[in-house]
Amino acid sequence: MIIMTRFFDFLIAVFFLVATLPLCALIFVLGLMDTGSPIFKQVRLGKSEKHFLLLKFRTMKLNSPSVASHLASSSDVTNLGKFLRKTKLDELPQLINVLKGEMSLVGPRPNLPNQRELIVERRRVGVYDVLPGITGLAQISGVDMSTPSVLAKKDLEGIKNRSLRMYFLILRKTFFGKGLGDAIS
């Protein structure tokens, strides 16, 4: 299962990076005009709680606090950022994280190292035994990081039910709009 998902992660990530290259270039240029710094890098916890730099298109003003989306202020989100978050186009650079083997397309969303309560809950159920993902069962189920125990349980459900069928089901539901939106209100 792990070898097959890694194969599909790589194949799909390469395909979407190539297919969206003109769009990514446009977002990059618009990001330069918006904030002057279009790529956002943030330390997240990956498999085995190893730190890695998650890549995204910047959606918030420079020097905004480094907090989970549900704790962020909507006043920090730029106009371009609102569009990128709503459409989830801000997530496209994470395909590079997938190619590097730091993430999978499907898995529990990687959390910040300062989300103590979530870390405790995720440790308890073994979430850090798998690669984090760009999308996962929690996202298509409408569960976010504001409820750590509920999220950890949903992550565990996703891990226990891993299969290629589930992998493609989650990708399909994500691609066709399930889980779109943003935790920032």
PDB file of C-alpha atoms in Angstrom:
ATOM      1  CA  MET A   1       0.000   0.000   0.000  1.00  0.00           C
ATOM      2  CA  ILE A   2       2.732   2.511   0.959  1.00  0.00           C
ATOM      3  CA  ILE A   3       4.726   1.851  -2.216  1.00  0.00           C
ATOM      4  CA  MET A   4       1.614   2.216  -4.377  1.00  0.00           C
ATOM      5  CA  THR A   5       0.497   5.477  -2.749  1.00  0.00           C
ATOM      6  CA  ARG A   6       4.023   6.878  -3.054  1.00  0.00           C
ATOM      7  CA  PHE A   7       3.992   5.933  -6.751  1.00  0.00           C
ATOM      8  CA  PHE A   8       0.637   7.683  -7.295  1.00  0.00           C
ATOM      9  CA  ASP A   9       1.701  10.647  -5.132  1.00  0.00           C
ATOM     10  CA  PHE A  10       4.743  11.154  -7.329  1.00  0.00           C
ATOM     11  CA  LEU A  11       2.921  10.624 -10.619  1.00  0.00           C
ATOM     12  CA  ILE A  12      -0.026  12.888  -9.757  1.00  0.00           C
ATOM     13  CA  ALA A  13       2.196  15.586  -8.224  1.00  0.00           C
ATOM     14  CA  VAL A  14       4.394  15.735 -11.336  1.00  0.00           C
ATOM     15  CA  PHE A  15       1.333  15.852 -13.589  1.00  0.00           C
ATOM     16  CA  PHE A  16      -0.330  18.688 -11.638  1.00  0.00           C
ATOM     17  CA  LEU A  17       2.891  20.666 -11.247  1.00  0.00           C
ATOM     18  CA  VAL A  18       3.452  20.567 -15.012  1.00  0.00           C
ATOM     19  CA  ALA A  19      -0.235  21.188 -15.821  1.00  0.00           C
ATOM     20  CA  THR A  20      -0.522  24.143 -13.442  1.00  0.00           C
ATOM     21  CA  LEU A  21       2.877  25.695 -14.157  1.00  0.00           C
ATOM     22  CA  PRO A  22       1.422  28.692 -16.073  1.00  0.00           C
ATOM     23  CA  LEU A  23      -1.163  29.217 -13.313  1.00  0.00           C
ATOM     24  CA  CYS A  24       1.535  28.942 -10.623  1.00  0.00           C
ATOM     25  CA  ALA A  25       3.665  31.477 -12.508  1.00  0.00           C
ATOM     26  CA  LEU A  26       0.698  33.868 -12.656  1.00  0.00           C
ATOM     27  CA  ILE A  27      -0.031  33.420  -8.932  1.00  0.00           C
ATOM     28  CA  PHE A  28       3.660  33.978  -8.191  1.00  0.00           C
ATOM     29  CA  VAL A  29       3.689  37.282 -10.118  1.00  0.00           C
ATOM     30  CA  LEU A  30       0.405  38.394  -8.529  1.00  0.00           C
ATOM     31  CA  GLY A  31       1.873  37.448  -5.144  1.00  0.00           C
ATOM     32  CA  LEU A  32       4.922  39.612  -5.823  1.00  0.00           C
ATOM     33  CA  MET A  33       2.595  42.544  -6.450  1.00  0.00           C
ATOM     34  CA  ASP A  34       0.402  41.653  -3.447  1.00  0.00           C
ATOM     35  CA  THR A  35       2.966  41.164  -0.661  1.00  0.00           C
ATOM     36  CA  GLY A  36       6.378  41.133  -2.345  1.00  0.00           C
ATOM     37  CA  SER A  37       6.884  37.588  -1.040  1.00  0.00           C
ATOM     38  CA  PRO A  38       4.625  35.104  -2.865  1.00  0.00           C
ATOM     39  CA  ILE A  39       5.898  31.876  -1.284  1.00  0.00           C
ATOM     40  CA  PHE A  40       5.085  31.122   2.343  1.00  0.00           C
ATOM     41  CA  LYS A  41       7.210  28.618   4.239  1.00  0.00           C
ATOM     42  CA  GLN A  42       6.158  27.325   7.631  1.00  0.00           C
ATOM     43  CA  VAL A  43       7.579  24.647   9.900  1.00  0.00           C
ATOM     44  CA  ARG A  44       5.152  21.753  10.345  1.00  0.00           C
ATOM     45  CA  LEU A  45       5.313  18.334  11.976  1.00  0.00           C
ATOM     46  CA  GLY A  46       5.582  15.415   9.600  1.00  0.00           C
ATOM     47  CA  LYS A  47       6.003  11.688   9.960  1.00  0.00           C
ATOM     48  CA  SER A  48       7.684  10.735  13.252  1.00  0.00           C
ATOM     49  CA  GLU A  49       7.165  14.373  14.333  1.00  0.00           C
ATOM     50  CA  LYS A  50      10.034  15.418  12.081  1.00  0.00           C
ATOM     51  CA  HIS A  51       9.996  19.110  11.239  1.00  0.00           C
ATOM     52  CA  PHE A  52       9.762  20.145   7.588  1.00  0.00           C
ATOM     53  CA  LEU A  53       9.061  23.367   5.706  1.00  0.00           C
ATOM     54  CA  LEU A  54       5.565  23.344   4.253  1.00  0.00           C
ATOM     55  CA  LEU A  55       5.264  25.445   1.095  1.00  0.00           C
ATOM     56  CA  LYS A  56       2.226  27.485   0.116  1.00  0.00           C
ATOM     57  CA  PHE A  57       1.406  30.589  -1.822  1.00  0.00           C
ATOM     58  CA  ARG A  58       1.277  33.468   0.662  1.00  0.00           C
ATOM     59  CA  THR A  59      -2.261  34.512   1.515  1.00  0.00           C
ATOM     60  CA  MET A  60      -1.614  36.712   4.543  1.00  0.00           C
ATOM     61  CA  LYS A  61       0.207  39.958   5.137  1.00  0.00           C
ATOM     62  CA  LEU A  62       3.889  39.741   5.994  1.00  0.00           C
ATOM     63  CA  ASN A  63       4.586  39.375   9.730  1.00  0.00           C
ATOM     64  CA  SER A  64       1.153  37.861  10.459  1.00  0.00           C
ATOM     65  CA  PRO A  65       1.242  35.585  13.511  1.00  0.00           C
ATOM     66  CA  SER A  66       2.153  31.941  12.834  1.00  0.00           C
ATOM     67  CA  VAL A  67      -1.019  30.278  14.093  1.00  0.00           C
ATOM     68  CA  ALA A  68      -3.469  27.661  12.875  1.00  0.00           C
ATOM     69  CA  SER A  69      -6.067  28.958  10.397  1.00  0.00           C
ATOM     70  CA  HIS A  70      -8.922  28.819  12.904  1.00  0.00           C
ATOM     71  CA  LEU A  71      -6.962  31.217  15.157  1.00  0.00           C
ATOM     72  CA  ALA A  72      -5.872  33.630  12.414  1.00  0.00           C
ATOM     73  CA  SER A  73      -7.452  37.035  11.937  1.00  0.00           C
ATOM     74  CA  SER A  74      -9.370  37.612   8.721  1.00  0.00           C
ATOM     75  CA  SER A  75      -7.917  41.121   8.629  1.00  0.00           C
ATOM     76  CA  ASP A  76      -4.481  39.584   7.966  1.00  0.00           C
ATOM     77  CA  VAL A  77      -5.657  37.881   4.755  1.00  0.00           C
ATOM     78  CA  THR A  78      -4.930  39.823   1.563  1.00  0.00           C
ATOM     79  CA  ASN A  79      -7.486  40.204  -1.237  1.00  0.00           C
ATOM     80  CA  LEU A  80      -5.497  37.786  -3.407  1.00  0.00           C
ATOM     81  CA  GLY A  81      -5.191  35.516  -0.371  1.00  0.00           C
ATOM     82  CA  LYS A  82      -8.973  35.349   0.042  1.00  0.00           C
ATOM     83  CA  PHE A  83      -9.320  34.061  -3.511  1.00  0.00           C
ATOM     84  CA  LEU A  84      -6.402  31.618  -3.172  1.00  0.00           C
ATOM     85  CA  ARG A  85      -7.767  30.214   0.109  1.00  0.00           C
ATOM     86  CA  LYS A  86     -11.310  29.878  -1.199  1.00  0.00           C
ATOM     87  CA  THR A  87     -10.146  27.989  -4.287  1.00  0.00           C
ATOM     88  CA  LYS A  88      -7.340  26.164  -2.412  1.00  0.00           C
ATOM     89  CA  LEU A  89      -4.850  27.319  -5.053  1.00  0.00           C
ATOM     90  CA  ASP A  90      -2.585  28.382  -2.175  1.00  0.00           C
ATOM     91  CA  GLU A  91      -1.924  24.670  -1.630  1.00  0.00           C
ATOM     92  CA  LEU A  92      -0.312  24.023  -5.049  1.00  0.00           C
ATOM     93  CA  PRO A  93       3.318  24.476  -3.830  1.00  0.00           C
ATOM     94  CA  GLN A  94       2.742  21.572  -1.438  1.00  0.00           C
ATOM     95  CA  LEU A  95       3.086  19.323  -4.472  1.00  0.00           C
ATOM     96  CA  ILE A  96       6.823  20.024  -4.086  1.00  0.00           C
ATOM     97  CA  ASN A  97       6.585  18.711  -0.504  1.00  0.00           C
ATOM     98  CA  VAL A  98       4.955  15.591  -1.959  1.00  0.00           C
ATOM     99  CA  LEU A  99       7.746  15.131  -4.518  1.00  0.00           C
ATOM    100  CA  LYS A 100      10.342  15.493  -1.743  1.00  0.00           C
ATOM    101  CA  GLY A 101       8.627  12.703   0.230  1.00  0.00           C
ATOM    102  CA  GLU A 102       7.715  14.988   3.151  1.00  0.00           C
ATOM    103  CA  MET A 103       4.003  14.687   2.440  1.00  0.00           C
ATOM    104  CA  SER A 104       1.496  12.515   0.640  1.00  0.00           C
ATOM    105  CA  LEU A 105      -1.449  13.763  -1.345  1.00  0.00           C
ATOM    106  CA  VAL A 106      -3.736  12.054   1.197  1.00  0.00           C
ATOM    107  CA  GLY A 107      -3.139  11.918   4.926  1.00  0.00           C
ATOM    108  CA  PRO A 108      -3.658  13.930   8.100  1.00  0.00           C
ATOM    109  CA  ARG A 109      -2.991  17.650   7.586  1.00  0.00           C
ATOM    110  CA  PRO A 110       0.373  18.576   9.136  1.00  0.00           C
ATOM    111  CA  ASN A 111       0.091  20.722  12.226  1.00  0.00           C
ATOM    112  CA  LEU A 112       2.282  23.447  13.662  1.00  0.00           C
ATOM    113  CA  PRO A 113       4.799  22.536  16.378  1.00  0.00           C
ATOM    114  CA  ASN A 114       3.036  24.929  18.776  1.00  0.00           C
ATOM    115  CA  GLN A 115      -0.333  23.128  18.657  1.00  0.00           C
ATOM    116  CA  ARG A 116       0.306  21.286  21.919  1.00  0.00           C
ATOM    117  CA  GLU A 117      -3.169  19.896  22.550  1.00  0.00           C
ATOM    118  CA  LEU A 118      -3.407  18.533  19.006  1.00  0.00           C
ATOM    119  CA  ILE A 119       0.077  17.013  19.243  1.00  0.00           C
ATOM    120  CA  VAL A 120      -0.871  15.167  22.446  1.00  0.00           C
ATOM    121  CA  GLU A 121      -4.075  13.821  20.868  1.00  0.00           C
ATOM    122  CA  ARG A 122      -2.312  12.794  17.665  1.00  0.00           C
ATOM    123  CA  ARG A 123       0.515  11.073  19.536  1.00  0.00           C
ATOM    124  CA  ARG A 124      -2.041   9.126  21.545  1.00  0.00           C
ATOM    125  CA  VAL A 125      -3.605   7.610  18.405  1.00  0.00           C
ATOM    126  CA  GLY A 126      -0.453   7.234  16.263  1.00  0.00           C
ATOM    127  CA  VAL A 127      -1.085   9.920  13.622  1.00  0.00           C
ATOM    128  CA  TYR A 128       2.634  10.675  13.361  1.00  0.00           C
ATOM    129  CA  ASP A 129       3.282   7.129  12.113  1.00  0.00           C
ATOM    130  CA  VAL A 130       2.193   8.200   8.600  1.00  0.00           C
ATOM    131  CA  LEU A 131       3.067  10.983   6.175  1.00  0.00           C
ATOM    132  CA  PRO A 132       0.873  14.050   6.462  1.00  0.00           C
ATOM    133  CA  GLY A 133      -1.240  14.947   3.456  1.00  0.00           C
ATOM    134  CA  ILE A 134      -2.478  17.868   1.412  1.00  0.00           C
ATOM    135  CA  THR A 135      -5.991  16.544   1.993  1.00  0.00           C
ATOM    136  CA  GLY A 136      -7.473  13.798   4.070  1.00  0.00           C
ATOM    137  CA  LEU A 137     -10.570  12.230   5.549  1.00  0.00           C
ATOM    138  CA  ALA A 138     -10.917  15.030   8.109  1.00  0.00           C
ATOM    139  CA  GLN A 139     -10.939  17.711   5.409  1.00  0.00           C
ATOM    140  CA  ILE A 140     -13.653  16.063   3.322  1.00  0.00           C
ATOM    141  CA  SER A 141     -15.600  15.426   6.534  1.00  0.00           C
ATOM    142  CA  GLY A 142     -15.490  19.080   7.602  1.00  0.00           C
ATOM    143  CA  VAL A 143     -13.301  18.520  10.670  1.00  0.00           C
ATOM    144  CA  ASP A 144     -10.552  21.072  11.275  1.00  0.00           C
ATOM    145  CA  MET A 145      -7.832  21.698  13.856  1.00  0.00           C
ATOM    146  CA  SER A 146     -10.113  23.697  16.172  1.00  0.00           C
ATOM    147  CA  THR A 147     -11.283  20.450  17.802  1.00  0.00           C
ATOM    148  CA  PRO A 148      -8.088  18.456  18.493  1.00  0.00           C
ATOM    149  CA  SER A 149      -9.660  15.295  19.948  1.00  0.00           C
ATOM    150  CA  VAL A 150     -12.280  15.077  17.175  1.00  0.00           C
ATOM    151  CA  LEU A 151      -9.606  15.682  14.534  1.00  0.00           C
ATOM    152  CA  ALA A 152      -7.281  13.025  15.983  1.00  0.00           C
ATOM    153  CA  LYS A 153     -10.133  10.487  15.952  1.00  0.00           C
ATOM    154  CA  LYS A 154     -10.996  11.332  12.332  1.00  0.00           C
ATOM    155  CA  ASP A 155      -7.284  11.120  11.396  1.00  0.00           C
ATOM    156  CA  LEU A 156      -7.107   7.696  13.037  1.00  0.00           C
ATOM    157  CA  GLU A 157     -10.200   6.589  11.105  1.00  0.00           C
ATOM    158  CA  GLY A 158      -8.498   7.693   7.891  1.00  0.00           C
ATOM    159  CA  ILE A 159      -5.319   5.813   8.794  1.00  0.00           C
ATOM    160  CA  LYS A 160      -7.163   2.607   9.737  1.00  0.00           C
ATOM    161  CA  ASN A 161      -9.169   2.680   6.509  1.00  0.00           C
ATOM    162  CA  ARG A 162      -6.241   3.418   4.179  1.00  0.00           C
ATOM    163  CA  SER A 163      -6.553   1.754   0.811  1.00  0.00           C
ATOM    164  CA  LEU A 164      -6.060   2.783  -2.792  1.00  0.00           C
ATOM    165  CA  ARG A 165      -9.830   3.005  -3.120  1.00  0.00           C
ATOM    166  CA  MET A 166     -10.015   5.420  -0.150  1.00  0.00           C
ATOM    167  CA  TYR A 167      -6.987   7.371  -1.466  1.00  0.00           C
ATOM    168  CA  PHE A 168      -8.687   8.031  -4.810  1.00  0.00           C
ATOM    169  CA  LEU A 169     -12.076   8.660  -3.183  1.00  0.00           C
ATOM    170  CA  ILE A 170     -10.586  11.403  -0.974  1.00  0.00           C
ATOM    171  CA  LEU A 171      -8.712  12.916  -3.937  1.00  0.00           C
ATOM    172  CA  ARG A 172     -11.872  12.904  -6.054  1.00  0.00           C
ATOM    173  CA  LYS A 173     -14.006  14.482  -3.322  1.00  0.00           C
ATOM    174  CA  THR A 174     -11.332  17.120  -2.683  1.00  0.00           C
ATOM    175  CA  PHE A 175     -10.908  17.892  -6.377  1.00  0.00           C
ATOM    176  CA  PHE A 176     -14.634  18.277  -6.902  1.00  0.00           C
ATOM    177  CA  GLY A 177     -15.127  20.674  -4.030  1.00  0.00           C
ATOM    178  CA  LYS A 178     -15.586  18.733  -0.815  1.00  0.00           C
ATOM    179  CA  GLY A 179     -13.647  20.530   1.895  1.00  0.00           C
ATOM    180  CA  LEU A 180     -13.325  23.803  -0.028  1.00  0.00           C
ATOM    181  CA  GLY A 181     -13.364  26.936   2.025  1.00  0.00           C
ATOM    182  CA  ASP A 182     -11.321  28.261   4.860  1.00  0.00           C
ATOM    183  CA  ALA A 183     -11.274  28.099   8.639  1.00  0.00           C
ATOM    184  CA  ILE A 184     -10.698  31.857   8.807  1.00  0.00           C
ATOM    185  CA  SER A 185     -14.032  33.608   9.120  1.00  0.00           C
TER     186      SER A 185
END
